[in-house]
Coordinates of C-alpha atoms and ligand atoms in Angstrom, one line a residue:
M1 CA 26.3 80.0 25.4
V2 CA 29.7 81.0 26.8
Y3 CA 29.8 84.6 27.9
D4 CA 32.3 86.5 25.9
P5 CA 32.7 90.1 27.1
S6 CA 34.2 91.1 23.7
I7 CA 30.8 90.6 22.1
R8 CA 29.0 93.9 22.4
L9 CA 25.4 93.9 23.6
G10 CA 24.3 95.6 20.5
N11 CA 25.7 92.8 18.4
I12 CA 23.9 90.2 20.4
I13 CA 20.6 92.0 20.1
K14 CA 21.2 92.3 16.3
V15 CA 21.9 88.6 16.0
V16 CA 19.0 87.5 18.1
Y17 CA 16.7 89.8 16.3
S18 CA 17.7 88.6 12.9
R19 CA 17.2 85.0 14.0
L20 CA 13.8 85.8 15.3
L21 CA 12.7 87.6 12.2
M22 CA 14.1 85.0 9.9
K23 CA 11.4 82.6 9.2
T24 CA 12.8 79.5 7.6
I25 CA 10.9 77.1 5.5
V26 CA 12.1 73.7 4.2
M27 CA 10.7 72.6 0.8
K28 CA 11.3 69.2 -0.6
F29 CA 10.7 68.4 -4.2
G30 CA 10.0 64.8 -5.2
G31 CA 11.3 62.8 -8.2
T32 CA 8.3 63.5 -10.4
S33 CA 8.4 67.2 -9.5
V34 CA 12.0 67.7 -10.7
K35 CA 11.6 65.6 -13.8
D36 CA 11.2 67.1 -17.3
G37 CA 12.8 70.4 -16.6
G38 CA 11.1 70.5 -13.2
Y39 CA 14.0 72.4 -11.6
N40 CA 12.4 75.5 -13.0
R41 CA 9.3 74.8 -11.0
I42 CA 11.3 75.1 -7.8
V43 CA 12.2 78.7 -8.9
D44 CA 8.6 79.5 -9.7
I45 CA 7.4 78.2 -6.4
L46 CA 10.2 79.9 -4.5
K47 CA 8.9 83.2 -5.9
L48 CA 5.7 82.6 -4.1
Y49 CA 7.6 82.5 -0.8
K50 CA 9.8 85.5 -1.2
E51 CA 9.5 86.8 2.4
Q52 CA 10.9 83.5 3.8
K53 CA 14.3 82.0 3.8
A54 CA 14.2 78.6 2.2
I55 CA 16.2 75.4 2.4
I56 CA 15.5 73.2 -0.7
V57 CA 15.7 69.5 -0.6
V58 CA 15.6 67.5 -3.9
S59 CA 15.0 63.9 -4.7
A60 CA 16.6 62.1 -7.5
I61 CA 14.8 62.4 -10.8
K62 CA 12.0 59.8 -10.9
G63 CA 13.3 56.4 -12.0
V64 CA 17.0 57.1 -11.3
T65 CA 17.2 55.4 -7.9
D66 CA 15.5 52.3 -9.3
E67 CA 18.1 52.2 -12.1
L68 CA 21.0 52.7 -9.8
I69 CA 19.8 49.7 -7.7
E70 CA 19.5 47.7 -10.9
V71 CA 22.9 48.6 -12.2
A72 CA 24.5 47.8 -8.8
K73 CA 23.3 44.2 -9.3
V74 CA 24.5 44.2 -12.8
A75 CA 27.9 45.3 -11.7
E76 CA 28.0 42.7 -9.0
R77 CA 27.5 40.1 -11.7
G78 CA 30.6 41.5 -13.3
D79 CA 28.9 42.7 -16.5
N80 CA 31.2 45.5 -17.6
K81 CA 29.4 46.0 -20.9
A82 CA 26.0 46.5 -19.3
V83 CA 27.6 48.9 -16.8
Q84 CA 29.1 51.0 -19.6
E85 CA 25.7 51.1 -21.4
F86 CA 24.1 52.3 -18.2
L87 CA 26.7 55.0 -17.6
D88 CA 26.2 56.3 -21.1
R89 CA 22.4 56.3 -20.8
N90 CA 22.6 57.9 -17.3
A91 CA 25.0 60.6 -18.4
E92 CA 22.8 61.4 -21.3
R93 CA 19.6 61.5 -19.3
H94 CA 21.0 64.0 -16.8
R95 CA 22.4 66.2 -19.7
N96 CA 19.0 66.2 -21.2
E97 CA 17.4 67.2 -18.0
A98 CA 20.0 70.0 -17.6
K99 CA 19.1 71.3 -21.1
L100 CA 15.4 71.2 -20.2
S101 CA 16.0 73.2 -17.1
M102 CA 18.6 75.6 -18.4
K103 CA 18.7 76.7 -22.0
D104 CA 22.4 76.7 -22.3
V105 CA 24.3 74.4 -20.0
D106 CA 27.6 76.2 -19.1
T107 CA 31.0 74.6 -18.5
D108 CA 30.6 74.9 -14.7
V109 CA 27.5 72.7 -14.7
R110 CA 29.1 70.3 -17.3
T111 CA 32.2 69.9 -15.1
K112 CA 30.1 69.2 -12.0
L113 CA 28.0 66.6 -13.8
L114 CA 31.2 65.0 -15.3
Q115 CA 32.6 64.7 -11.8
V116 CA 29.5 62.9 -10.6
D117 CA 29.6 60.6 -13.7
D118 CA 33.2 59.8 -13.1
E119 CA 32.8 58.9 -9.4
L120 CA 29.8 56.7 -10.2
G121 CA 31.7 55.0 -13.0
H122 CA 34.7 54.3 -10.7
I123 CA 32.6 52.7 -8.0
L124 CA 30.5 50.6 -10.5
Y125 CA 33.6 49.4 -12.3
S126 CA 35.3 48.4 -9.1
L127 CA 32.2 46.5 -8.1
C128 CA 32.5 44.6 -11.4
Y129 CA 35.8 43.3 -10.1
T130 CA 35.2 42.9 -6.4
R131 CA 31.7 41.4 -7.1
D132 CA 30.7 42.2 -3.5
L133 CA 27.7 44.4 -3.2
T134 CA 27.5 45.2 0.5
P135 CA 24.7 47.4 2.0
R136 CA 27.3 50.1 2.5
I137 CA 28.3 50.1 -1.2
L138 CA 24.6 50.0 -2.3
D139 CA 23.9 53.1 -0.2
Y140 CA 26.8 54.8 -1.8
I141 CA 25.6 53.9 -5.3
M142 CA 22.0 54.8 -4.5
S143 CA 23.0 58.2 -3.2
F144 CA 24.1 59.3 -6.7
G145 CA 20.6 60.1 -8.0
E146 CA 20.4 63.0 -5.5
R147 CA 24.0 64.0 -6.3
Y148 CA 23.0 64.8 -9.9
S149 CA 19.7 66.3 -8.8
L150 CA 21.3 68.7 -6.3
E151 CA 23.7 70.0 -8.9
L152 CA 21.0 70.5 -11.5
A153 CA 18.7 72.2 -9.0
A154 CA 21.4 74.6 -7.6
A155 CA 22.5 75.5 -11.1
T156 CA 19.0 76.2 -12.3
L157 CA 18.3 78.4 -9.3
N158 CA 21.6 80.3 -9.8
R159 CA 20.8 80.7 -13.5
R160 CA 17.5 82.3 -12.6
G161 CA 18.9 84.8 -10.2
I162 CA 18.6 82.9 -6.9
K163 CA 21.9 82.6 -5.2
A164 CA 22.1 78.9 -4.3
V165 CA 24.7 76.3 -3.1
G166 CA 24.3 72.6 -3.8
L167 CA 25.1 70.3 -0.9
T168 CA 24.9 66.6 -0.3
G169 CA 23.1 65.5 2.9
G170 CA 26.4 64.9 4.6
E171 CA 27.7 68.3 3.5
S172 CA 24.6 70.0 4.9
G173 CA 25.4 68.4 8.3
I174 CA 23.2 65.3 8.4
I175 CA 25.0 62.7 10.5
T176 CA 23.6 59.3 10.9
D177 CA 24.2 55.9 12.5
A178 CA 25.7 53.2 10.3
V179 CA 22.5 51.2 9.6
F180 CA 22.9 51.2 5.8
G181 CA 19.7 51.3 3.9
D182 CA 17.7 52.4 7.0
A183 CA 19.9 55.0 8.7
N184 CA 18.8 57.1 11.6
P185 CA 19.9 60.7 12.1
L186 CA 22.0 61.4 15.2
M187 CA 20.0 64.5 16.0
N188 CA 22.3 66.3 18.4
A189 CA 25.4 66.1 16.2
T190 CA 23.2 66.9 13.2
K191 CA 21.7 70.0 14.7
Q192 CA 25.0 71.4 15.5
A193 CA 26.5 70.7 12.1
V194 CA 23.5 71.9 10.2
H195 CA 23.5 75.1 12.2
E196 CA 27.2 75.7 11.5
R197 CA 26.7 75.2 7.8
L198 CA 23.3 76.3 6.8
I199 CA 22.5 79.3 9.1
P200 CA 25.5 81.4 7.8
M201 CA 24.3 80.7 4.3
L202 CA 20.8 81.7 5.0
E203 CA 22.0 84.8 6.7
K204 CA 23.9 85.8 3.6
G205 CA 20.8 85.3 1.5
I206 CA 22.0 82.1 0.0
T207 CA 19.6 79.2 -0.6
P208 CA 21.0 75.8 0.4
V209 CA 20.0 73.1 -2.1
V210 CA 20.4 69.8 -0.4
G211 CA 20.3 66.3 -2.0
G212 CA 17.8 64.2 -0.1
F213 CA 17.9 60.6 1.0
A214 CA 21.4 60.4 2.2
G215 CA 23.6 61.4 5.2
I216 CA 27.0 60.4 6.4
T217 CA 28.2 58.5 9.5
K218 CA 30.6 60.3 11.9
D219 CA 33.4 58.7 9.9
G220 CA 32.2 60.2 6.7
I221 CA 30.6 57.1 5.1
I222 CA 27.5 57.7 3.0
T223 CA 24.2 56.2 4.3
T224 CA 20.6 56.3 3.1
F225 CA 17.3 56.5 4.9
G226 CA 15.6 53.9 2.8
R227 CA 13.3 54.4 -0.2
G228 CA 11.4 57.7 -0.2
G229 CA 13.9 59.0 2.3
S230 CA 14.2 62.5 0.9
D231 CA 11.2 63.4 3.0
Y232 CA 13.2 62.5 6.0
T233 CA 16.0 64.8 4.9
A234 CA 13.5 67.6 4.8
T235 CA 12.1 67.0 8.3
I236 CA 15.5 66.4 9.8
L237 CA 16.7 69.8 8.4
G238 CA 13.5 71.4 9.5
A239 CA 14.0 70.2 13.0
A240 CA 17.6 71.2 13.0
V241 CA 17.0 74.8 12.1
D242 CA 13.6 74.9 13.9
A243 CA 11.8 75.8 10.7
D244 CA 8.5 77.5 10.6
K245 CA 7.1 74.9 8.2
I246 CA 8.0 72.1 5.9
I247 CA 6.4 71.7 2.5
I248 CA 6.6 68.3 0.7
W249 CA 6.0 69.1 -2.9
S250 CA 4.9 66.0 -4.8
D251 CA 2.7 65.1 -7.7
V252 CA -0.5 64.5 -5.6
D253 CA -2.8 67.0 -4.1
G254 CA -2.0 65.8 -0.6
M255 CA -3.0 62.9 1.5
M256 CA -6.2 61.4 0.2
T257 CA -9.3 60.0 1.9
A258 CA -8.8 56.8 -0.1
D259 CA -6.6 55.5 -2.8
P260 CA -7.6 57.5 -5.9
K261 CA -6.8 54.5 -8.1
L262 CA -9.6 52.6 -6.3
I263 CA -12.4 55.1 -5.9
K264 CA -13.0 58.8 -6.4
S265 CA -11.6 60.3 -3.2
R266 CA -10.5 63.8 -2.1
T267 CA -7.8 65.6 -0.3
I268 CA -7.8 65.5 3.5
P269 CA -7.4 69.1 4.6
E270 CA -5.8 68.4 8.0
L271 CA -4.3 65.5 9.9
T272 CA -2.6 65.0 13.2
Y273 CA 0.9 63.6 13.2
D274 CA -0.5 60.3 14.6
E275 CA -3.1 60.0 11.9
A276 CA -0.5 60.8 9.2
M277 CA 1.8 58.2 10.6
E278 CA -1.0 55.5 10.5
L279 CA -1.7 56.5 6.9
A280 CA 2.0 56.3 6.0
A281 CA 2.2 52.9 7.5
F282 CA -0.4 51.8 5.1
G283 CA 1.9 52.9 2.3
A284 CA 0.1 56.1 1.5
K285 CA 2.8 57.1 -0.8
A286 CA 2.7 60.7 0.2
F287 CA 5.7 60.2 2.4
H288 CA 8.3 58.2 4.3
P289 CA 6.9 57.0 7.6
K290 CA 9.8 58.0 9.8
S291 CA 9.9 61.4 8.4
L292 CA 7.1 62.5 10.6
I293 CA 9.2 62.0 13.8
P294 CA 11.5 65.1 13.7
A295 CA 8.6 67.3 12.7
M296 CA 6.4 65.9 15.4
E297 CA 9.0 66.3 18.1
H298 CA 9.5 70.0 17.2
K299 CA 5.9 70.6 16.4
I300 CA 6.7 71.8 12.9
P301 CA 3.7 71.7 10.6
I302 CA 4.1 69.8 7.4
Y303 CA 2.2 70.6 4.2
V304 CA 1.9 68.0 1.5
R305 CA 1.2 69.9 -1.8
N306 CA 1.2 69.4 -5.5
T307 CA 3.9 71.0 -7.6
F308 CA 1.6 70.8 -10.6
R309 CA -1.2 72.6 -8.8
P310 CA 0.6 74.9 -6.3
E311 CA -2.6 76.9 -5.8
G312 CA -4.2 73.9 -4.1
A313 CA -4.3 73.9 -0.3
G314 CA -2.9 70.3 0.1
T315 CA -2.9 68.6 3.4
L316 CA -1.7 70.1 6.6
I317 CA -0.2 67.8 9.2
S318 CA 0.2 69.4 12.6
E319 CA -0.4 68.7 16.2
S320 CA -4.0 69.8 16.3
G321 CA -4.9 68.4 12.9
K322 CA -8.4 69.5 13.6
K323 CA -10.6 71.9 11.6
S324 CA -11.2 69.3 9.0
Y325 CA -14.6 69.0 7.4
S326 CA -17.3 68.6 10.0
V327 CA -17.5 64.8 9.8
D328 CA -13.9 64.0 10.8
I329 CA -14.4 61.0 13.0
V330 CA -12.8 58.9 10.3
K331 CA -10.5 60.8 7.9
A332 CA -9.3 58.1 5.6
V333 CA -9.8 54.5 4.5
A334 CA -6.5 52.7 3.8
V335 CA -5.8 49.4 2.2
L336 CA -3.0 46.8 2.3
R337 CA -3.4 44.2 -0.5
G338 CA -1.8 40.9 -1.2
M339 CA -2.3 39.4 2.3
S340 CA -3.1 36.0 3.7
I341 CA -4.6 35.0 7.0
V342 CA -3.2 32.2 9.1
T343 CA -5.2 30.7 11.9
I344 CA -3.7 28.4 14.5
K345 CA -5.9 26.4 16.8
G346 CA -5.4 24.5 20.0
P347 CA -6.2 24.8 23.7
L348 CA -4.5 27.8 25.2
V349 CA -2.9 28.8 21.9
G350 CA -3.2 32.4 23.0
G351 CA -0.6 32.9 25.8
N352 CA 3.0 31.8 25.7
I353 CA 2.6 29.7 22.6
A354 CA 1.4 32.7 20.6
T355 CA 4.4 34.7 21.8
K356 CA 6.7 31.9 20.9
I357 CA 5.3 31.3 17.4
L358 CA 4.9 35.0 16.5
G359 CA 8.4 35.7 17.7
R360 CA 9.8 32.8 15.7
L361 CA 8.0 34.1 12.5
A362 CA 9.2 37.6 13.1
N363 CA 12.8 36.3 13.4
E364 CA 12.3 34.7 10.0
G365 CA 11.5 38.2 8.6
I366 CA 7.8 37.5 8.3
N367 CA 6.0 40.7 8.8
I368 CA 2.9 40.2 10.9
K369 CA 0.4 43.0 10.0
M370 CA -2.6 42.2 12.2
I371 CA -3.4 39.9 15.0
S372 CA -6.7 38.7 16.5
Q373 CA -7.3 36.3 19.3
S374 CA -10.5 35.0 20.8
M375 CA -11.1 35.3 24.5
S376 CA -11.1 31.5 25.0
E377 CA -7.6 31.5 23.6
S378 CA -8.5 28.5 21.5
N379 CA -7.5 30.1 18.3
L380 CA -5.3 32.9 17.0
S381 CA -5.4 34.5 13.6
F382 CA -2.8 36.8 12.0
V383 CA -2.4 38.5 8.7
I384 CA 0.9 38.3 6.8
P385 CA 1.9 39.2 3.3
Q386 CA 0.9 36.4 0.9
R387 CA 4.5 36.0 -0.4
S388 CA 5.5 34.8 3.1
L389 CA 2.6 32.3 3.4
D390 CA 4.5 29.2 2.3
S391 CA 7.4 29.8 4.6
C392 CA 5.1 30.6 7.5
K393 CA 3.1 27.5 7.0
S394 CA 6.2 25.2 6.8
I395 CA 7.7 26.7 9.9
I396 CA 4.5 26.1 11.8
E397 CA 4.1 22.6 10.4
F398 CA 7.6 21.5 11.1
E399 CA 8.0 23.0 14.5
Y400 CA 4.6 23.3 16.2
L401 CA 1.9 21.3 14.6
G402 CA 0.9 18.3 16.6
K403 CA 2.7 19.7 19.6
E404 CA 1.6 23.1 20.9
I405 CA -1.0 23.5 18.2
M406 CA -3.6 21.1 16.9
D407 CA -4.7 22.6 13.6
M408 CA -3.8 25.3 11.2
D409 CA -5.8 27.0 8.4
S410 CA -5.1 29.7 5.9
I411 CA -7.0 32.0 3.7
K412 CA -5.4 33.5 0.6
D413 CA -6.1 36.7 -1.4
V414 CA -7.3 38.9 1.4
C415 CA -6.6 42.6 2.1
I416 CA -6.6 44.7 5.2
V417 CA -8.9 47.7 5.1
A418 CA -8.5 50.2 7.9
I419 CA -10.4 53.3 8.9
I420 CA -8.2 56.0 10.4
G421 CA -9.0 59.0 12.5
S422 CA -8.3 60.2 16.0
G423 CA -11.9 61.3 16.3
M424 CA -12.8 57.6 16.8
R425 CA -11.2 57.8 20.2
G426 CA -14.1 57.6 22.7
T427 CA -16.8 57.9 20.1
P428 CA -19.2 55.0 20.4
G429 CA -20.8 53.4 17.4
V430 CA -18.0 53.7 14.9
A431 CA -17.3 50.0 14.6
A432 CA -21.1 49.4 14.3
R433 CA -21.3 51.9 11.4
L434 CA -18.3 50.2 9.8
F435 CA -19.8 46.7 10.0
N436 CA -23.3 47.9 9.0
S437 CA -22.0 49.6 6.0
L438 CA -20.4 46.4 4.8
G439 CA -23.2 44.2 5.9
A440 CA -25.7 46.2 3.9
R441 CA -23.7 45.3 0.8
K442 CA -23.3 41.6 1.8
I443 CA -19.6 41.9 2.3
N444 CA -18.1 39.4 4.7
I445 CA -15.6 40.5 7.2
V446 CA -13.0 37.8 7.7
M447 CA -11.1 39.3 10.7
I448 CA -11.2 42.3 12.9
A449 CA -8.7 44.2 15.0
Q450 CA -8.6 47.5 16.8
G451 CA -5.7 48.9 18.8
S452 CA -6.4 50.6 22.1
S453 CA -5.1 53.8 20.7
E454 CA -8.5 53.8 18.8
L455 CA -6.8 55.6 16.0
N456 CA -7.5 52.8 13.6
I457 CA -10.0 49.9 13.2
S458 CA -8.7 47.2 10.8
I459 CA -10.6 44.5 9.1
A460 CA -9.6 41.8 6.7
I461 CA -11.8 41.1 3.7
Q462 CA -11.5 39.0 0.5
E463 CA -9.6 40.8 -2.2
K464 CA -12.6 40.5 -4.5
D465 CA -14.7 42.6 -2.2
L466 CA -12.2 45.4 -2.0
Q467 CA -13.6 48.0 -4.3
K468 CA -17.2 47.6 -3.0
S469 CA -15.9 47.8 0.6
V470 CA -13.9 50.9 0.1
E471 CA -16.8 52.5 -1.6
A472 CA -19.2 51.6 1.2
I473 CA -16.9 52.8 3.9
H474 CA -16.0 56.0 2.2
E475 CA -19.7 56.7 1.7
E476 CA -20.5 56.0 5.3
F477 CA -17.8 58.1 6.9
M478 CA -16.6 60.6 4.4
G479 CA -19.6 60.9 2.1
R480 CA -19.9 60.4 -1.6
T481 CA -17.5 62.1 -3.8
Ligands
LIG1 N1 15.4 58.9 -4.5 C1 15.0 58.1 -3.4 C2 14.0 57.1 -3.8 O1 13.6 57.0 -4.9 C3 14.6 58.9 -2.3 C4 13.4 59.8 -2.5 O2 13.0 60.0 -3.7 O3 12.8 60.2 -1.6 O4 13.6 56.3 -3.0
MG2 MG1 8.5 60.1 -2.0

């Protein structure tokens, strides 16, 4: 800070004091939470946190982002008529949501919605002519779901007596690189800009309502963080203002011990950032995987809670992540379906050859999920999404078979099942318990891998054994539910 003698000491103390006393909390509301008049739920929940200053982040209403992506493709085909139909439907949907959240929708709200409709219409129509849907334009189009949402949220809050200002991610100060569709925040610039814009509002008792998912480049071009990216907005803002906590309000009770669609599972009370990151990598839909990074760096606790059951404790993700139920060696069992295993064989297939082939596949965009290699280096197995199987096999056949490798096999319809928990680190016998629990039910394990972080042990099994396996594992480590 530059010393300015004109600032009186008293003033400095006052400012520092108010900053210290001001606990800020960032709350993000997902697409299902804001649907069907859900903007009112934000107000109800805010009332439970009266003593804190809040920054609100909202997602697009559930389904809107999907439709925007769809209509972008329609526009690229040049189908004006279908674009017009979409625009009508979309305008009507957001008007209906406005009515559900605010009994009478005043002209101010109407004008704002019309402006958003108009801008979206222009871009879609121009796309009908240019017929060139670049990632940059797609990001611009996708960002509109949150544009509507932030207007509706801010208006609902104001209507119910909470002074609020709606801002896009860019307006709130989130500055990113230019990787469209998967942007990364430039944290130093973002921190400064967010401070300049949001702190004065908070000090005046105004609640900033920020549209999630999108930011802008330093040149002012709209970017998005990829699907589910509103969570990232919340943690970026949390880190920028050094929030006390971040709450992700969704439609689930928190992170679950297993996919509730597969078996009866329960909420995990606490997780470390690492554990949560592992779970997110397995597609635990609770949140966007990168979103943990800013919170982790600033040690800001994240709560994942259910808007429809706000009294529930939810899941706390923090540095310690401890204090879970007593048996917390394994906290969750996660699943990736729709996989295939490819095994390549040959003398010394392990070393350089493996690097070469796996690198080649990765360059083709084939996502290798799990690798296992025998000590003899005579064979190497890896798991890839089944949809990539054909292209993987043909690359290997054309380029390596009969040369570096002698033989290739594949197994279809497998899934990866992983147990996750930092309590496994240095605890002997975990793998044995995993294998025994499956062996006792005559379930065959096709492949095994464990990283040296010991945060996760992954196995591959046949898809048909999935349900039984998850049940067995859950019972062994997390008990019956
Ligand atoms: N609306 C965006 C999506 O559907 C971002 C989000 O909801 O987090 O992916
Ligand atoms: Mg989400």
